[in-house]
Amino acid sequence: MKNILLLSALFFLSFIAKAQTESISLAGTWSVKLDSMNIGIQERWYDQLFSQQIKLPGTLDDAGIGARPTFSTDSIYKDVLLSLTRKHRYIGVAWYRKEIEVPRSFASKDLQLSLERVLWKTTLWIDGQEIGSNESLSAAQVFNIRGGLKPGKHVVVLRIDNEKQHDISVKDFAHAYTDGTQIMWNGVIGKMEMKALSTVSLQNVQVYPDIKNKLVKVKLSVYNNTGNNTYTNISLSALFKENVVAERSVTGNLKPGNNIVTTTISIDEFKLWDEFTPNLYTLKATVNADEEFVTFGMREWSNKNALLYLNDHRVFMRGTLECNIFPLTGHPPMERSGWLKVFTTAREYGLNHLRFHSWCPPKAAFEVADSLGFYLQIELPLWALKVGEDKPTLDFLKSEAQRIIEEYGNHPSFCFWSMGNELEGDYNWLTEMVNTLKKQDGRHLYTTSTFTFQRNHGRSPEPQDEFYITQYTKNGWVRGQGIFNDLAPDFKTDYTNALKNFSIPLITHEIGQYSVYPVISEIEKYTGVLDPLNFKTIKKDLERKGMLSLAPLYTEASGKLAVNLYKEEIERALKTPGASGFQLLDLHDFPGQGTALVGILDAFWESKGLISPAEFRKFCSPVVPLLRFEKAVYTNDETFNAIAEVANFSNTAFNSITPEWSISDDKGKIIASGKLNTSALSIGNGNKLGEISYSLKRITAAQKLTIALKLNDGKTIFENQWNVWVYPVKLDMPGDKNIVITRSVDDAIRALEDGKTVLLNPDTSVIKGAIGRFAPVFWSPVHFPDQPGSMGLLCDAKSAAFNDFPTDNYTNWQWWDLITRSKTVVVSDIYQNITPLISVVDNFYKNRRLADLFETNVGKGKLIFCSMDIMSNMETRPAARQLRYSLLKYASSKKFVPVKTLRVEELKRLVK
């Protein structure tokens, strides 16, 4: 599948890459000089030679120019863990000089010099004459050289200032300009060229599809440099796969200077663009000898009953964020191959949508997304809490929006447009901005802000919004952050109540953010401009503490928990009839803001080995079988009941589909199965398939069961699965008189001194430790240090202590009640004297040894210490009752032979 997508994309992209305008490349060797004191203009550096050389396109970081970091990796501290570290850093003015040869064919022609992407402001001199200045974070910086240049040698000098020009961001977090994900590089990336313009030339072409009327509106910006009114013929052709499908010619009476010409082309028969059929058209516009090729797609977004529709077909956004995370270069790829990796990987994991958080990607990203049918959300370079306070910043943002329209507005993948991330400030200005853009360009859907924490905003859409992104509404949460730690797990709930009375489509905001322990071996991948000092510091800390060998286990345990939570997040969204999608944070790691390793993929879009793409697509794809059931833990006097349904956001309804279900025990043996009635399957979610009911009375021993639901339409099989845990309702607790069960440390010590076996389960109120938390660290323990800080359980699943309490080596849903009624104890000082049965993964900021359950010898006796409550309310807590039973059986067996010894005074230190 991946190879087919790549070949298809490359075939089309090779076609649209035709260049018709005569140009010369400015890529190559330049000379460079840093101007940290900002004296270059005063000292006329535009007339001077520079001795140091650099390759452009490229950055100072690429060339190894700039200050080296001074961070130490000898100890854990905040600054070194904030993000990846630039190997060379320079913020300020740099001058670049190159001698070029202007060909004879350029004689007497206006010229344009274009730099595809620069941070942030550029001033151009040619032969010592200042041409002008430009600024942009999102689009090419273009300089017009009216009257042209004589053929022959000329000196081009660029003064590039990468210092912050406008207050667009709190703490420089906005990803258009940050050292948190990409870097504040200085240089030029992408295409650098000088082109000659015809006397009448096309400056910009915009195409506006109109599906209803079977036409496209074309808006051309034409520059007339003749000095007189000129009648000019403009030829337009619409092409599909290089075949002309429609043509139109118009004659324009062009005044000197810039002219706007609008017309339409009828396309009687056309193919629509979407994720399943990304059909692309090319508009060829010709004025005299000047030709421009523009890609577009026939598509139209709409809102029907507060649901998102594309071409009258309901769609569901399965998205993740792209926050300008490219660790080798520190800047986005400017070529298509880099973006093919991003989009094909996202597609492999079932996604159809990318949100570009507080930045706009380059042309290559749009081209690949166009060809693969990805839905993109673009944002102005804005993440500010004081919007409206600085007029120059507002003027810049208005101009930046126009540059984004002109450069990227035609791309069919450019579907959604937000003014920025979590904005606060002057909502009157934001309202005006959205309304202006909506009137100007109706090809996209608009929202004022991608969520906000501002009072009186954020819990409901703004009046001008056409779609709405939030983590909660006036009626409640729409993501697991506010649910998974506070409410016992159930698998029947969706977010319908939170979506009451909505009139526009809702997409859930940044769901997930579950921190995964670092993959230490990832250090070897950083061969570019960024140094993973954060990872290296963590590695050294683990080496000092003798814990390095635990790191892979910590990654797996925390990562598997994160996968489980992401699965439930996604399925809740898919179960919600009124939802139009979700945006993950994140499918891949975010290396900034305190090293937020929240992905199941690393920062390179490569697997951590936590889940395969095929397994992920079972719950994240166009067609997903779903189950609604009551809870994770059952007793064998109950009946497992579930409602089977399916979310079908494919490109077709199914006339006949047969649902099949099965229940397997923990050895993989199917113990029950059946078929539901064959039925048609319409587009959308909430498609009920039938009910599953299975009496659990035949389950006589503790079991983890797997419930599978499979749909077969005769051609394709869609399947998904879930786990539940079943425990006997009646347990005969072991009655060994030599086993003492107590909450009292003093009683335990006396019994241990008498040579008895003790199960010590202190009340959590007296345990010295952190409150138990089911979900792992939110986002980052460095960015948000005031959290319990744990990242899930690491269980010794093969220990006989769990013979009657089936468990994986990581946290699963059956642990919820036990974890939320626990205190995690710090055992760093005593780990050599205990054998942990349940370790707790600590966050990488602290790297303590933590435990909830361990065994050891104390005095003449043997001890099991459990900091999870397995004493109170046993009649209503089957998992706690079952764990207690399993531990007592183990304690009374010949297999309970602790090999380490703990001193009494060390045991006492664990409690107040």
mmCIF file of N, CA and C in Angstrom, residues 743 759-765 767-770 772 818-826 838 840 850-854 864-870 883 887 910:
data_model
loop_
_atom_site.group_PDB
_atom_site.id
_atom_site.type_symbol
_atom_site.label_atom_id
_atom_site.label_comp_id
_atom_site.label_asym_id
_atom_site.label_seq_id
_atom_site.Cartn_x
_atom_site.Cartn_y
_atom_site.Cartn_z
ATOM 1 N N ARG A 743 -2.601 -3.849 58.844
ATOM 2 C CA ARG A 743 -2.322 -2.489 58.375
ATOM 3 C C ARG A 743 -1.248 -1.820 59.240
ATOM 4 N N LEU A 759 1.597 -10.080 55.436
ATOM 5 C CA LEU A 759 1.121 -9.240 54.345
ATOM 6 C C LEU A 759 0.785 -7.896 54.974
ATOM 7 N N LEU A 760 1.643 -6.931 54.740
ATOM 8 C CA LEU A 760 1.480 -5.605 55.337
ATOM 9 C C LEU A 760 0.852 -4.675 54.309
ATOM 10 N N ASN A 761 -0.286 -4.122 54.665
ATOM 11 C CA ASN A 761 -1.028 -3.231 53.771
ATOM 12 C C ASN A 761 -1.446 -1.974 54.542
ATOM 13 N N PRO A 762 -0.487 -1.058 54.774
ATOM 14 C CA PRO A 762 -0.800 0.119 55.581
ATOM 15 C C PRO A 762 -1.891 0.965 54.939
ATOM 16 N N ASP A 763 -2.616 1.665 55.788
ATOM 17 C CA ASP A 763 -3.565 2.651 55.291
ATOM 18 C C ASP A 763 -2.791 3.686 54.475
ATOM 19 N N THR A 764 -3.340 4.059 53.317
ATOM 20 C CA THR A 764 -2.609 4.989 52.440
ATOM 21 C C THR A 764 -2.338 6.325 53.127
ATOM 22 N N SER A 765 -3.134 6.668 54.150
ATOM 23 C CA SER A 765 -2.952 7.957 54.820
ATOM 24 C C SER A 765 -1.646 8.017 55.611
ATOM 25 N N ILE A 767 1.173 6.174 54.634
ATOM 26 C CA ILE A 767 2.301 5.821 53.771
ATOM 27 C C ILE A 767 2.971 7.095 53.267
ATOM 28 N N LYS A 768 4.275 7.117 53.321
ATOM 29 C CA LYS A 768 5.031 8.212 52.723
ATOM 30 C C LYS A 768 5.179 7.929 51.227
ATOM 31 N N GLY A 769 4.553 8.739 50.408
ATOM 32 C CA GLY A 769 4.637 8.486 48.977
ATOM 33 C C GLY A 769 3.724 9.395 48.200
ATOM 34 N N ALA A 770 3.651 9.140 46.908
ATOM 35 C CA ALA A 770 2.833 9.935 45.993
ATOM 36 C C ALA A 770 1.493 9.264 45.782
ATOM 37 N N GLY A 772 -1.530 7.633 44.116
ATOM 38 C CA GLY A 772 -1.621 6.811 42.918
ATOM 39 C C GLY A 772 -2.419 7.492 41.818
ATOM 40 N N LEU A 818 -7.285 -0.306 42.023
ATOM 41 C CA LEU A 818 -6.145 -0.507 42.920
ATOM 42 C C LEU A 818 -5.182 0.677 42.873
ATOM 43 N N ILE A 819 -4.945 1.202 41.689
ATOM 44 C CA ILE A 819 -4.007 2.324 41.570
ATOM 45 C C ILE A 819 -4.579 3.581 42.210
ATOM 46 N N THR A 820 -5.846 3.836 41.961
ATOM 47 C CA THR A 820 -6.435 5.076 42.486
ATOM 48 C C THR A 820 -6.662 5.013 43.991
ATOM 49 N N ARG A 821 -6.458 3.842 44.605
ATOM 50 C CA ARG A 821 -6.509 3.705 46.070
ATOM 51 C C ARG A 821 -5.133 3.261 46.573
ATOM 52 N N SER A 822 -4.121 3.954 46.107
ATOM 53 C CA SER A 822 -2.757 3.553 46.461
ATOM 54 C C SER A 822 -1.901 4.770 46.782
ATOM 55 N N LYS A 823 -0.783 4.493 47.402
ATOM 56 C CA LYS A 823 0.321 5.434 47.537
ATOM 57 C C LYS A 823 1.558 4.720 47.005
ATOM 58 N N THR A 824 2.296 5.419 46.168
ATOM 59 C CA THR A 824 3.527 4.848 45.628
ATOM 60 C C THR A 824 4.688 5.199 46.536
ATOM 61 N N VAL A 825 5.447 4.197 46.964
ATOM 62 C CA VAL A 825 6.543 4.446 47.900
ATOM 63 C C VAL A 825 7.868 4.546 47.155
ATOM 64 N N VAL A 826 8.723 5.437 47.647
ATOM 65 C CA VAL A 826 10.061 5.599 47.090
ATOM 66 C C VAL A 826 10.968 4.569 47.746
ATOM 67 N N ILE A 838 5.655 -5.141 41.912
ATOM 68 C CA ILE A 838 5.076 -4.074 41.109
ATOM 69 C C ILE A 838 5.925 -2.827 41.315
ATOM 70 N N VAL A 840 6.744 1.043 40.006
ATOM 71 C CA VAL A 840 6.040 2.131 39.349
ATOM 72 C C VAL A 840 7.078 2.914 38.560
ATOM 73 N N LEU A 850 10.496 3.360 42.411
ATOM 74 C CA LEU A 850 9.205 3.410 43.081
ATOM 75 C C LEU A 850 8.583 2.019 43.061
ATOM 76 N N ALA A 851 7.748 1.743 44.062
ATOM 77 C CA ALA A 851 7.105 0.432 44.113
ATOM 78 C C ALA A 851 5.750 0.533 44.796
ATOM 79 N N ASP A 852 4.856 -0.357 44.395
ATOM 80 C CA ASP A 852 3.577 -0.539 45.071
ATOM 81 C C ASP A 852 3.494 -1.896 45.766
ATOM 82 N N LEU A 853 4.390 -2.804 45.387
ATOM 83 C CA LEU A 853 4.335 -4.157 45.943
ATOM 84 C C LEU A 853 5.735 -4.750 45.894
ATOM 85 N N PHE A 854 6.215 -5.247 47.049
ATOM 86 C CA PHE A 854 7.518 -5.905 47.048
ATOM 87 C C PHE A 854 7.538 -6.995 48.114
ATOM 88 N N ILE A 864 5.440 -9.427 52.614
ATOM 89 C CA ILE A 864 4.919 -8.830 51.389
ATOM 90 C C ILE A 864 4.357 -7.464 51.779
ATOM 91 N N PHE A 865 4.907 -6.439 51.168
ATOM 92 C CA PHE A 865 4.451 -5.071 51.439
ATOM 93 C C PHE A 865 3.641 -4.591 50.237
ATOM 94 N N CYS A 866 2.414 -4.152 50.493
ATOM 95 C CA CYS A 866 1.527 -3.688 49.423
ATOM 96 C C CYS A 866 1.003 -2.304 49.792
ATOM 97 N N SER A 867 1.239 -1.332 48.930
ATOM 98 C CA SER A 867 0.760 0.026 49.203
ATOM 99 C C SER A 867 -0.525 0.344 48.456
ATOM 100 N N MET A 868 -1.108 -0.663 47.817
ATOM 101 C CA MET A 868 -2.447 -0.543 47.257
ATOM 102 C C MET A 868 -3.446 -1.053 48.285
ATOM 103 N N ASP A 869 -4.542 -0.389 48.418
ATOM 104 C CA ASP A 869 -5.538 -0.778 49.420
ATOM 105 C C ASP A 869 -6.199 -2.093 49.020
ATOM 106 N N ILE A 870 -5.891 -3.161 49.759
ATOM 107 C CA ILE A 870 -6.535 -4.458 49.521
ATOM 108 C C ILE A 870 -7.213 -4.948 50.812
ATOM 109 N N LEU A 883 -6.641 -9.616 44.065
ATOM 110 C CA LEU A 883 -5.207 -9.441 44.282
ATOM 111 C C LEU A 883 -4.825 -9.912 45.681
ATOM 112 N N LEU A 887 -2.128 -12.881 46.485
ATOM 113 C CA LEU A 887 -0.945 -12.657 47.322
ATOM 114 C C LEU A 887 -0.913 -13.595 48.515
ATOM 115 N N LEU A 910 9.106 3.844 55.687
ATOM 116 C CA LEU A 910 8.124 3.908 54.604
ATOM 117 C C LEU A 910 6.793 4.515 55.040
#
